mmCIF file of C-alpha atoms in Angstrom:
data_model
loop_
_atom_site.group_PDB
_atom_site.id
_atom_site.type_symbol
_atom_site.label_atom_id
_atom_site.label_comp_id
_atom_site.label_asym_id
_atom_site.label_seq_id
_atom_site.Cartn_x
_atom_site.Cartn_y
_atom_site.Cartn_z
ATOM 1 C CA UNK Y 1137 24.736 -40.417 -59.084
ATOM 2 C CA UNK Y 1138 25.603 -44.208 -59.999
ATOM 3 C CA UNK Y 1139 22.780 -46.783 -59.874
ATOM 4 C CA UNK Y 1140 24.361 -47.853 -56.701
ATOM 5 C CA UNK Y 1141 24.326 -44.929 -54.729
ATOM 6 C CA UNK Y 1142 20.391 -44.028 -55.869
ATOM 7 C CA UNK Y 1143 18.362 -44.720 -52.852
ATOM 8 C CA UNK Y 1144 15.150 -44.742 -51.865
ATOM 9 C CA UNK Y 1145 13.732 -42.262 -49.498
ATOM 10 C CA UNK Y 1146 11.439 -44.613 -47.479
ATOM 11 C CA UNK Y 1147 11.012 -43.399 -43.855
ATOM 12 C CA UNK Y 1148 10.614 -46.738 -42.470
ATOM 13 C CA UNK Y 1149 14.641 -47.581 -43.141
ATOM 14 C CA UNK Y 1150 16.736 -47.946 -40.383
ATOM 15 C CA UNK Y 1151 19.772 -46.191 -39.691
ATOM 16 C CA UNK Y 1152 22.935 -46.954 -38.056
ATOM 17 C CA UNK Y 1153 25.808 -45.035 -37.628
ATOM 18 C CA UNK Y 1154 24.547 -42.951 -40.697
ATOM 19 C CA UNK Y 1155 23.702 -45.001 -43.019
ATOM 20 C CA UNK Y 1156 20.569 -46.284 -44.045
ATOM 21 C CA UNK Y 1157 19.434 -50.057 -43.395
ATOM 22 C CA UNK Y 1158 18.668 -51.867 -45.905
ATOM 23 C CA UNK Y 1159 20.363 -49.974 -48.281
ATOM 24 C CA UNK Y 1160 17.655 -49.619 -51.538
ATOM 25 C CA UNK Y 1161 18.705 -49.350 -54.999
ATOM 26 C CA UNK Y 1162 16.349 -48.786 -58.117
ATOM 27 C CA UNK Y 1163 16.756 -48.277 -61.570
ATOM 28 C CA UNK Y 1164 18.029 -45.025 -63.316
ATOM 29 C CA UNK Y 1165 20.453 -45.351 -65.963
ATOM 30 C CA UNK Y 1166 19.197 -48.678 -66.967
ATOM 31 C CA UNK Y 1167 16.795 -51.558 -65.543
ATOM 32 C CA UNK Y 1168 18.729 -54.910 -66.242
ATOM 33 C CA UNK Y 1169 20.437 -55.824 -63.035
ATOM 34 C CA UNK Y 1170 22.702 -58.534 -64.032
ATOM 35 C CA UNK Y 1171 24.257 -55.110 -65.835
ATOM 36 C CA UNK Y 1172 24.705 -53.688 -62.922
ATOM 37 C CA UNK Y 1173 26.006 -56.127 -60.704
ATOM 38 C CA UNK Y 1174 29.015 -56.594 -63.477
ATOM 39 C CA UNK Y 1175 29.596 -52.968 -64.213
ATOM 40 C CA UNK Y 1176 29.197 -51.614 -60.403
ATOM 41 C CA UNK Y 1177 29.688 -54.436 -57.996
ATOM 42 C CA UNK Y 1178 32.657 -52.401 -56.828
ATOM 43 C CA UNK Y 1179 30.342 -49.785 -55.504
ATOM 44 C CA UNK Y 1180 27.810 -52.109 -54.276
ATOM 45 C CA UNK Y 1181 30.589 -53.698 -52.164
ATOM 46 C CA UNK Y 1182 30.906 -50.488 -50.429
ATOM 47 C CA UNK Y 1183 27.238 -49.774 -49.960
ATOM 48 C CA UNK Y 1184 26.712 -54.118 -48.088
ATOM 49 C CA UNK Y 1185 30.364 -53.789 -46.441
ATOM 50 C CA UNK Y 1186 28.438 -50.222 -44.656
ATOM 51 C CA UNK Y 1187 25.257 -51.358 -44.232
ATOM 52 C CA UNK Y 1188 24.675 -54.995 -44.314
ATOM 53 C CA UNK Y 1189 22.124 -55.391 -46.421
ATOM 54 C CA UNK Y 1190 21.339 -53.729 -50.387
ATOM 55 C CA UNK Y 1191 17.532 -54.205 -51.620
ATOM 56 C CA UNK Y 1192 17.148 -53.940 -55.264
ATOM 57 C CA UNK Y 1193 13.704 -52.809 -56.328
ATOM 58 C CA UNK Y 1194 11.965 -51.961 -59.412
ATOM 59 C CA UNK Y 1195 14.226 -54.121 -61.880
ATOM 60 C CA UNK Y 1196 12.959 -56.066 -64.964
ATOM 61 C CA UNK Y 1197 13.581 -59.840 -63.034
ATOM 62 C CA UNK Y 1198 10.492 -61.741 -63.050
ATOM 63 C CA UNK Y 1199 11.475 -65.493 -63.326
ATOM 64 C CA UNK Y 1200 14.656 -68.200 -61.562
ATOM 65 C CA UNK Y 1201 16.175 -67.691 -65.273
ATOM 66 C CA UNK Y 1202 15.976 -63.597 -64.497
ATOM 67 C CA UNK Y 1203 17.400 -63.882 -61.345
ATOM 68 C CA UNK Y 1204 20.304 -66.570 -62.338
ATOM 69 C CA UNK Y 1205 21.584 -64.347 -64.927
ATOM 70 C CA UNK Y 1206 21.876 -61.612 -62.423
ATOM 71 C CA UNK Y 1207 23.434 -63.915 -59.553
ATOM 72 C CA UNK Y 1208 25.804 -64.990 -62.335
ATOM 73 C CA UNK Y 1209 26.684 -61.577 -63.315
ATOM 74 C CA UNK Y 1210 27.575 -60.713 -60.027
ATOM 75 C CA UNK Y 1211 31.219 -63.389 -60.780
ATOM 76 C CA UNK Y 1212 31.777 -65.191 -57.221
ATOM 77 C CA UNK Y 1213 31.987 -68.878 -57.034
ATOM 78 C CA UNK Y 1214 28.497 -70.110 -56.182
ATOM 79 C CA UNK Y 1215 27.564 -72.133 -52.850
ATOM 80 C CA UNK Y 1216 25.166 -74.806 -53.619
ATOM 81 C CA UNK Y 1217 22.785 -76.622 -51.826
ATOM 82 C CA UNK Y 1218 23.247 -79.533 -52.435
ATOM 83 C CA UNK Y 1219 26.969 -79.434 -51.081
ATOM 84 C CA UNK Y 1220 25.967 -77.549 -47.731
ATOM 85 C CA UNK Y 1221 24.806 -78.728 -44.639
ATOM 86 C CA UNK Y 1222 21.661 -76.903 -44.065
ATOM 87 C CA UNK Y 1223 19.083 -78.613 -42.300
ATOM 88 C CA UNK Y 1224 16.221 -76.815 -44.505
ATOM 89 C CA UNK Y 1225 14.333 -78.389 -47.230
ATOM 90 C CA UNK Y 1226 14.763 -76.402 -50.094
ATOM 91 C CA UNK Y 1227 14.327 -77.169 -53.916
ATOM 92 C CA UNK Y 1228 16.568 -76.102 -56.654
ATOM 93 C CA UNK Y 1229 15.239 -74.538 -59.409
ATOM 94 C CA UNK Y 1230 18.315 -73.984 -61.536
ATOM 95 C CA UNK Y 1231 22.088 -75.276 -60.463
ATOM 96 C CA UNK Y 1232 22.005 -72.233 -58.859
ATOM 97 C CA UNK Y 1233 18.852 -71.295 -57.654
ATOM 98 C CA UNK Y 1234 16.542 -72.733 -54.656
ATOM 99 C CA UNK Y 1235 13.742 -72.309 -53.013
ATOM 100 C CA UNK Y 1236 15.031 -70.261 -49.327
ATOM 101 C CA UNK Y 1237 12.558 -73.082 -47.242
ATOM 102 C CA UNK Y 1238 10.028 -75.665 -47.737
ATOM 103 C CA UNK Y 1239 8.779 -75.473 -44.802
ATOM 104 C CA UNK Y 1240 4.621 -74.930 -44.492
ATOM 105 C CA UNK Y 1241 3.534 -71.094 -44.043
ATOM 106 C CA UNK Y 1242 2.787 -71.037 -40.578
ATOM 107 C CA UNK Y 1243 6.525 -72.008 -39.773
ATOM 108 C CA UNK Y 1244 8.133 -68.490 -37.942
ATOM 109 C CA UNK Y 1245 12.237 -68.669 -39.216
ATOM 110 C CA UNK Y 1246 13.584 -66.951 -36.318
ATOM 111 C CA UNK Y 1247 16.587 -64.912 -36.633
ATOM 112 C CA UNK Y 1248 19.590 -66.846 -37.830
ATOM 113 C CA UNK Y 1249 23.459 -66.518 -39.666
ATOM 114 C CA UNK Y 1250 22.920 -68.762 -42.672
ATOM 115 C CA UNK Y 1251 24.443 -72.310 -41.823
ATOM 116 C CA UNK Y 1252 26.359 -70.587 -38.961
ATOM 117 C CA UNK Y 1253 25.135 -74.226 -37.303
ATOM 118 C CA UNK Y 1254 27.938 -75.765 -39.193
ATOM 119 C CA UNK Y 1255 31.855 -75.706 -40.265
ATOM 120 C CA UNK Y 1256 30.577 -74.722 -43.377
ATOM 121 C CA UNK Y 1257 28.665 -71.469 -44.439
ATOM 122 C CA UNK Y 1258 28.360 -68.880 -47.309
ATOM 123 C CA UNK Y 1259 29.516 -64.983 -47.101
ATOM 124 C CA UNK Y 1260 27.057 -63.763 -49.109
ATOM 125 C CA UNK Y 1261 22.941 -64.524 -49.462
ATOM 126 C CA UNK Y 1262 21.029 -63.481 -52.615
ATOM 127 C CA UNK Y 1263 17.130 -63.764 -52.099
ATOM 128 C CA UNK Y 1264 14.819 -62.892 -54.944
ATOM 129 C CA UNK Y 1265 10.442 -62.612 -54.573
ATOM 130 C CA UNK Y 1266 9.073 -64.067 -57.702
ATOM 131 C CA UNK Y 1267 6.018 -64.304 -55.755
ATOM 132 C CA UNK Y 1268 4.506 -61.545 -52.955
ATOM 133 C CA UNK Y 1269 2.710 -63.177 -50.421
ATOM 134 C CA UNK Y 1270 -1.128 -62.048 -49.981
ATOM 135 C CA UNK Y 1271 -0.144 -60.694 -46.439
ATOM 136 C CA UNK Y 1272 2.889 -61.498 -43.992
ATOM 137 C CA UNK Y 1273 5.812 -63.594 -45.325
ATOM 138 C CA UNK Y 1274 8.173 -60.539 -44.469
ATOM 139 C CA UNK Y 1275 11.938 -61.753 -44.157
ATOM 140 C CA UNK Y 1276 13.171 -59.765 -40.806
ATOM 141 C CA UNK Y 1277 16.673 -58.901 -41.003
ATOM 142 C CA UNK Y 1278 18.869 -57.874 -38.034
ATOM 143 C CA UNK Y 1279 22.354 -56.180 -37.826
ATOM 144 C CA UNK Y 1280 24.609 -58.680 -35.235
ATOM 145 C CA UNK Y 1281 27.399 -56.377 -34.742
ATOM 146 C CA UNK Y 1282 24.616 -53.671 -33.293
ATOM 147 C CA UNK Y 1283 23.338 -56.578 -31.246
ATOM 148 C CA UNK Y 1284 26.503 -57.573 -30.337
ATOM 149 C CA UNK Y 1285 26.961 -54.189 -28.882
ATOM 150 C CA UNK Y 1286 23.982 -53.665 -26.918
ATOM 151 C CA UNK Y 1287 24.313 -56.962 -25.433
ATOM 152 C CA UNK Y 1288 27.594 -56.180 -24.296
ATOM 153 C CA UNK Y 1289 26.729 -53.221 -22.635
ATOM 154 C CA UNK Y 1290 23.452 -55.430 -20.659
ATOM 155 C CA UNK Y 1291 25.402 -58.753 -19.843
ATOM 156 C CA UNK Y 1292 28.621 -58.296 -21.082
ATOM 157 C CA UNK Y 1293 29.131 -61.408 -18.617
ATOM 158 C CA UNK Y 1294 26.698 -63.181 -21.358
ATOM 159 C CA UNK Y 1295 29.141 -62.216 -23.830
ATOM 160 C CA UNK Y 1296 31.772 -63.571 -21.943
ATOM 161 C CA UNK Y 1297 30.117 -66.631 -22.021
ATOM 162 C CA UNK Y 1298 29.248 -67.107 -25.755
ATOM 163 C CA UNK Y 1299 33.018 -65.731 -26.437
ATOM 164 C CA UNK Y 1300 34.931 -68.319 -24.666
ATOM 165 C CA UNK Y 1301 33.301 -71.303 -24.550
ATOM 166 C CA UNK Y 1302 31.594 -71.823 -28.116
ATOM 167 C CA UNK Y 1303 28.606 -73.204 -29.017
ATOM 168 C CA UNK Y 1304 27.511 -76.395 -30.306
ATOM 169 C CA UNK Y 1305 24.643 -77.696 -32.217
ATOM 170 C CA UNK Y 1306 22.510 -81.152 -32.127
ATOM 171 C CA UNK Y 1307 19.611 -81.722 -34.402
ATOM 172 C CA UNK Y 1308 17.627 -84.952 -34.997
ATOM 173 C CA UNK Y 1309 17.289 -86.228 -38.844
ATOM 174 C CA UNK Y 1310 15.503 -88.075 -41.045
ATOM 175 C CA UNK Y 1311 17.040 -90.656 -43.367
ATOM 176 C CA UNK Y 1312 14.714 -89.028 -46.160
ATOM 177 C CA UNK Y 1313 13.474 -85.148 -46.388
ATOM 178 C CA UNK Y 1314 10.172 -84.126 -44.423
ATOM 179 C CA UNK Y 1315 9.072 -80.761 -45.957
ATOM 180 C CA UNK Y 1316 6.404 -79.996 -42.936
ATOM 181 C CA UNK Y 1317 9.720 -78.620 -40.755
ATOM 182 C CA UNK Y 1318 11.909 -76.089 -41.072
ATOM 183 C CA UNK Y 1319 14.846 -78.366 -39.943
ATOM 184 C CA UNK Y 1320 13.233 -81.112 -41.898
ATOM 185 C CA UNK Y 1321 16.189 -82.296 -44.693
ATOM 186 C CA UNK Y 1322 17.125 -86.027 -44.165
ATOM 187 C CA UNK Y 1323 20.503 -87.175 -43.558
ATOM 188 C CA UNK Y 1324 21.070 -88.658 -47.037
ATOM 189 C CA UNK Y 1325 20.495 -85.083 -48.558
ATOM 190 C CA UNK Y 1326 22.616 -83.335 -46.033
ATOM 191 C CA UNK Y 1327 25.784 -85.410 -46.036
ATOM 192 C CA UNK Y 1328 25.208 -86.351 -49.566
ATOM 193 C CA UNK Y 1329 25.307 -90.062 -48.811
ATOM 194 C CA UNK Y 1330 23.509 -93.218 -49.686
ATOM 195 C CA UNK Y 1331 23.567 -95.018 -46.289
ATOM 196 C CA UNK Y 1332 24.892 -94.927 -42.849
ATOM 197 C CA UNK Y 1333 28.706 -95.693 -43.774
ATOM 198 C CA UNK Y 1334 28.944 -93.419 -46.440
ATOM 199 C CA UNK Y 1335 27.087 -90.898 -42.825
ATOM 200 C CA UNK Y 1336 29.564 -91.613 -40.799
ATOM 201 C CA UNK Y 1337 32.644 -91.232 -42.774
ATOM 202 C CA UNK Y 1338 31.321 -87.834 -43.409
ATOM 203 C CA UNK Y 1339 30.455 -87.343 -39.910
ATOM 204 C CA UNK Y 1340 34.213 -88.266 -38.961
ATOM 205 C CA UNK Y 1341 35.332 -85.353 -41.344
ATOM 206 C CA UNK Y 1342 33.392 -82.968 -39.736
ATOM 207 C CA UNK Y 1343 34.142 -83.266 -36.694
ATOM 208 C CA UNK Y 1344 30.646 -84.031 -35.761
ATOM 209 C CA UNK Y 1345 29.523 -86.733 -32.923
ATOM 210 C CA UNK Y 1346 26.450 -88.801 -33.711
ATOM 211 C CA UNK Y 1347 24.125 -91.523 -32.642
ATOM 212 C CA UNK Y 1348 21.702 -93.846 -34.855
ATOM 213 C CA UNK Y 1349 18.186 -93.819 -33.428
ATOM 214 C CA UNK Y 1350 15.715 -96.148 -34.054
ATOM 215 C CA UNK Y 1351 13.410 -95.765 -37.972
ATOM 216 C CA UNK Y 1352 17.187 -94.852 -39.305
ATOM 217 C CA UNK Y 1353 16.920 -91.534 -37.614
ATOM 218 C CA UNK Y 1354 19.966 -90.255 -37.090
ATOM 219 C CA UNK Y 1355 21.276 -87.643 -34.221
ATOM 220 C CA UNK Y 1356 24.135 -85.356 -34.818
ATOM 221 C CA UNK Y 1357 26.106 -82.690 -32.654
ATOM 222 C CA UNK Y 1358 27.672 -79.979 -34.351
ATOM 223 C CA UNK Y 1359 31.709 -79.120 -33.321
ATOM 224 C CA UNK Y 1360 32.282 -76.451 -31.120
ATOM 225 C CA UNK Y 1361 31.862 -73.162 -33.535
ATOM 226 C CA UNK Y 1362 31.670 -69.444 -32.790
ATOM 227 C CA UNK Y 1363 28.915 -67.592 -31.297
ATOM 228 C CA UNK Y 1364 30.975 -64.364 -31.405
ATOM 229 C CA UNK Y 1365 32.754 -63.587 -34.274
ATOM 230 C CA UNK Y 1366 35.131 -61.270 -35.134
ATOM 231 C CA UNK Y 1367 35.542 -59.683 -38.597
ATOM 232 C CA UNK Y 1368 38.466 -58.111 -40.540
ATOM 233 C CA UNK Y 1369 37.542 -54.950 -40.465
ATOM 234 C CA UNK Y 1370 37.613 -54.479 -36.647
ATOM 235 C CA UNK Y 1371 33.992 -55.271 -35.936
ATOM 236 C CA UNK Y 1372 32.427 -58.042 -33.444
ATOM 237 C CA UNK Y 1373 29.561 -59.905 -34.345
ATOM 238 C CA UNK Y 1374 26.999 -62.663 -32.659
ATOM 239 C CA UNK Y 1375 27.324 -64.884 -35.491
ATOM 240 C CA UNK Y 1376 25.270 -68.006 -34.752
ATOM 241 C CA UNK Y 1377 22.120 -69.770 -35.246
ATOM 242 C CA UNK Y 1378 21.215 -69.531 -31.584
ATOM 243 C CA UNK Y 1379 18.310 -67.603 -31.710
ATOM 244 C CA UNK Y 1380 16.508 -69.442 -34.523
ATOM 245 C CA UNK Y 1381 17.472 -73.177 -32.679
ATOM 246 C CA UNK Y 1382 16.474 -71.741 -29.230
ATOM 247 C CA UNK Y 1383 12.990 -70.828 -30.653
ATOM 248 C CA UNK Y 1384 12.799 -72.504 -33.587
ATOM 249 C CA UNK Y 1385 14.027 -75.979 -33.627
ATOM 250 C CA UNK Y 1386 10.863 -77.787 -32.647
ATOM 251 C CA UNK Y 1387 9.103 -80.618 -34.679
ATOM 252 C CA UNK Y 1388 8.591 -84.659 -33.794
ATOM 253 C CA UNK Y 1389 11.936 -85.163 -33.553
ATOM 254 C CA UNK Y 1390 13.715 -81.814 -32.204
ATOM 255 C CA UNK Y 1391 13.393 -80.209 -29.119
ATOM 256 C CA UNK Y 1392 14.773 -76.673 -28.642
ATOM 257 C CA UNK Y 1393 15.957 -77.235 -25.490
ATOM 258 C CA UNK Y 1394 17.784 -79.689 -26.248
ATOM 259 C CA UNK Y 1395 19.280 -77.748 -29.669
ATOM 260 C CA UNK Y 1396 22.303 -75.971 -28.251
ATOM 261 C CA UNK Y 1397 25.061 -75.985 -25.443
ATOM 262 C CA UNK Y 1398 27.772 -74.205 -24.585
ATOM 263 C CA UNK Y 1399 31.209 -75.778 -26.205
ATOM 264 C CA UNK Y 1400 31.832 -77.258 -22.734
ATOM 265 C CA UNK Y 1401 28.717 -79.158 -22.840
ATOM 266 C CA UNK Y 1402 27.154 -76.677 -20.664
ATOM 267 C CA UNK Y 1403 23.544 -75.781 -21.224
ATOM 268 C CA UNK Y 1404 22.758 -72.612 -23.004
ATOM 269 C CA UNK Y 1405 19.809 -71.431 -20.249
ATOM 270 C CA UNK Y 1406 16.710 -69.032 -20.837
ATOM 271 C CA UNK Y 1407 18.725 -66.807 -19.086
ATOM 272 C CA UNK Y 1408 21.882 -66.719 -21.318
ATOM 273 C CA UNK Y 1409 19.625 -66.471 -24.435
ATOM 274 C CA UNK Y 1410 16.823 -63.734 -22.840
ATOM 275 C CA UNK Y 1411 18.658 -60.278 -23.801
ATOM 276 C CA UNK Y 1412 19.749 -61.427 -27.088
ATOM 277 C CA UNK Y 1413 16.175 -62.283 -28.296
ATOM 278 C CA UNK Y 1414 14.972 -59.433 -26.490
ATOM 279 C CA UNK Y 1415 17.635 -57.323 -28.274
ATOM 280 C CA UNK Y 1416 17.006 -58.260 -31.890
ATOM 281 C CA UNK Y 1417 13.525 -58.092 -31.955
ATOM 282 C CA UNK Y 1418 13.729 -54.572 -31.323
ATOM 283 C CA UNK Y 1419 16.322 -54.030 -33.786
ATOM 284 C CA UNK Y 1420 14.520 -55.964 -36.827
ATOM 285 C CA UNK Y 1421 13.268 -54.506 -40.138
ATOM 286 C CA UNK Y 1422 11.112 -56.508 -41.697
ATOM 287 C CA UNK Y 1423 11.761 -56.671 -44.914
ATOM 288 C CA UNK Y 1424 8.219 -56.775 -47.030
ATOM 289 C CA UNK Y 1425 8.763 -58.362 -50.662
ATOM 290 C CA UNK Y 1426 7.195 -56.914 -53.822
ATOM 291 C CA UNK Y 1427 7.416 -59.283 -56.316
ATOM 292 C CA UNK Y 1428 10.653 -58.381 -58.547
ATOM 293 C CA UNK Y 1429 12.958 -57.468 -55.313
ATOM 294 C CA UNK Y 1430 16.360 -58.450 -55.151
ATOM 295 C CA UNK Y 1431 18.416 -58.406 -51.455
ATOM 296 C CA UNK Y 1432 21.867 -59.208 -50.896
ATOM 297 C CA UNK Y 1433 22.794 -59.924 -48.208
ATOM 298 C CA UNK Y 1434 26.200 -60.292 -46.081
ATOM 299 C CA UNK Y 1435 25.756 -63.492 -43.768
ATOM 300 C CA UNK Y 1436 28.674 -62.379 -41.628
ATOM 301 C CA UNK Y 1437 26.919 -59.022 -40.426
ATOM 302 C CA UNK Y 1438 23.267 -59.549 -40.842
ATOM 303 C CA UNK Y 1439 21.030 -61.775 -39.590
ATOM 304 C CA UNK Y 1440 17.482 -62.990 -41.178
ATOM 305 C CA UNK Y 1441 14.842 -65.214 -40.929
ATOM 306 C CA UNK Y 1442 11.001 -65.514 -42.272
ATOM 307 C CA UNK Y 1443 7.766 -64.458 -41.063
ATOM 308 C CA UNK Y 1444 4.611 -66.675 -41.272
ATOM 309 C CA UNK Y 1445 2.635 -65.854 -44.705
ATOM 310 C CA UNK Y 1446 -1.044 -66.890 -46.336
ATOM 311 C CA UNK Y 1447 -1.418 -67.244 -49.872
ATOM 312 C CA UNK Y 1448 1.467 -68.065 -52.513
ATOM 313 C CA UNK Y 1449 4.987 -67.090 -51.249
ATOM 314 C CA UNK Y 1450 8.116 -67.937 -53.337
ATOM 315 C CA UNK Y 1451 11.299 -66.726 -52.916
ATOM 316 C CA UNK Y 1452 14.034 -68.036 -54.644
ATOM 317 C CA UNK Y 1453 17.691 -67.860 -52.474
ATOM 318 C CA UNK Y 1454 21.470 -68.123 -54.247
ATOM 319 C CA UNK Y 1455 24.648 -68.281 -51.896
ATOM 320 C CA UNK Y 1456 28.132 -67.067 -52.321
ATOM 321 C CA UNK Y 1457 31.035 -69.063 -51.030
#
């Protein structure tokens, strides 16, 4: 048995369509992990492309440096923060590392695609806990194609909906980053820009539309992008970030219901967003970090988020383009 197929026996895993969710690997042969992410990332493929989501536990990683050197190992081009369009404050630690979200410990994440809110978006999502929380601070983590299914067979009208028509994002910035939100990065940071015409130009590559509000806040609506997604293999997923803005985006500036519409400039109603949340908070693992764990992640199947924490919580994130 290769490191990659050794895994854990924990009842608690969920299983779909016979295999086990998360997938958890732990050291046999050897304990360095940047080892075996260059000498079996072939059979780790396997394991995410079946399951969605591979927890390594019980490796020797205890610092960013650890966890670079792994990430690194692992050979795809890196997708960096500073050249995405997230609307979380994060922190990098290395080139890179980050920080997953700034954002205080009270904040819920709700369930979301990583940066499925804009044109631009990684395929794969490497967390790493150098820090356990005292208690809470689990990251829940949610297979879309199984929610895509049930849903279908509830409202498959709903489906309809999300299919056709799209989805499109607005969400209310700062000029300059406010760490007490989740959506809290400033404009500058985001579009990697010094002032408004350097904004807009970007803006006008994008596709996005945008207003200027007073205080140099700026207001910005996404292009119309997927909410159902379709993936090479065959499989249908809801790939969005409609769950996390429907209940999530809320601070001074951002009101949820005001986050999303439908392509058409429809509102997305409580209604058309019930089932799904309904849905995927019965199909969530929470995943609770020991300090040490390592989860990959595909951002095209799974969804995550973050659960509210006390005490010190830090865990580090590294995307694949």
């Amino acid at each position: 048995m290769t490191d990659a197929e050794h895994a854990s026996n924990a009842s608690d895993l969920q299983e779909w369509n016979g295999v086990k969710f998360p997938a958890v690997v732990e050291p046999s042969a050897h304990d360095d992990l940047a080892r075996l992410f260059a000498d079996q990332r072939g059979d780790i493929e396997r394991t995410l492309d079946a399951t969605g989501a591979v927890l390594f536990r019980g490796f020797s990683l205890s610092t960013a440096e650890d966890f670079d050197r792994a990430v690194g190992a692992w050979g795809e081009t890196n997708f960096s923060y500073d050249r995405s369009l997230s609307n979380a404050v994060r922190v990098n630690v290395t080139p890179r590392v980050f920080t997953a979200n700034e954002a205080p410990p009270e904040t819920s994440i709700y369930l979301h695609h990583e940066m499925a809110q804009t044109p631009l978006y990684p395929s794969r999502l490497f967390f790493f806990c150098e820090t356990a929380p005292v208690s809470g601070g689990a990251t829940p983590l949610c297979r879309s194609d199984i929610v895509l299914q049930r849903l279908e067979e509830e409202a498959p009208e709903i489906v309809d909906f999300f299919r056709r028509k799209g989805v499109r994002y607005s969400n209310t910035l700062p000029a300059e980053n406010d760490a007490s939100s989740g959506q809290g990065r400033g404009w500058k940071s985001m579009l990697g820009v010094d002032d408004k015409a350097g904004a807009e130009a970007r803006l006008v590559a994008l596709g996005y539309d945008w207003r200027w509000l007073p205080g140099d806040v700026l207001r910005v609506t996404s292009p119309i992008l997927p909410a159902v997604r379709d993936l090479a293999d065959g499989r249908a997923v809801f790939f969005n970030q409609l769950i996390a803005a429907y209940r999530g985006w809320r601070d001074g500036r951002n009101d949820p219901t005001k986050s999303i519409t439908f392509g058409d400039g429809a509102p997305v109603e409580p209604e058309h967003m019930s089932a799904a949340i309904r849905i995927a908070d019965e199909l969530t693992f929470d995943l609770n970090w020991r300090a040490g764990d390592v989860a990959l992640i595909d951002n095209f199947l799974v969804m995550h988020g973050r659960r509210p924490f006390a005490g010190k919580r830090r865990v580090l994130a590294s995307l694949i383009a």
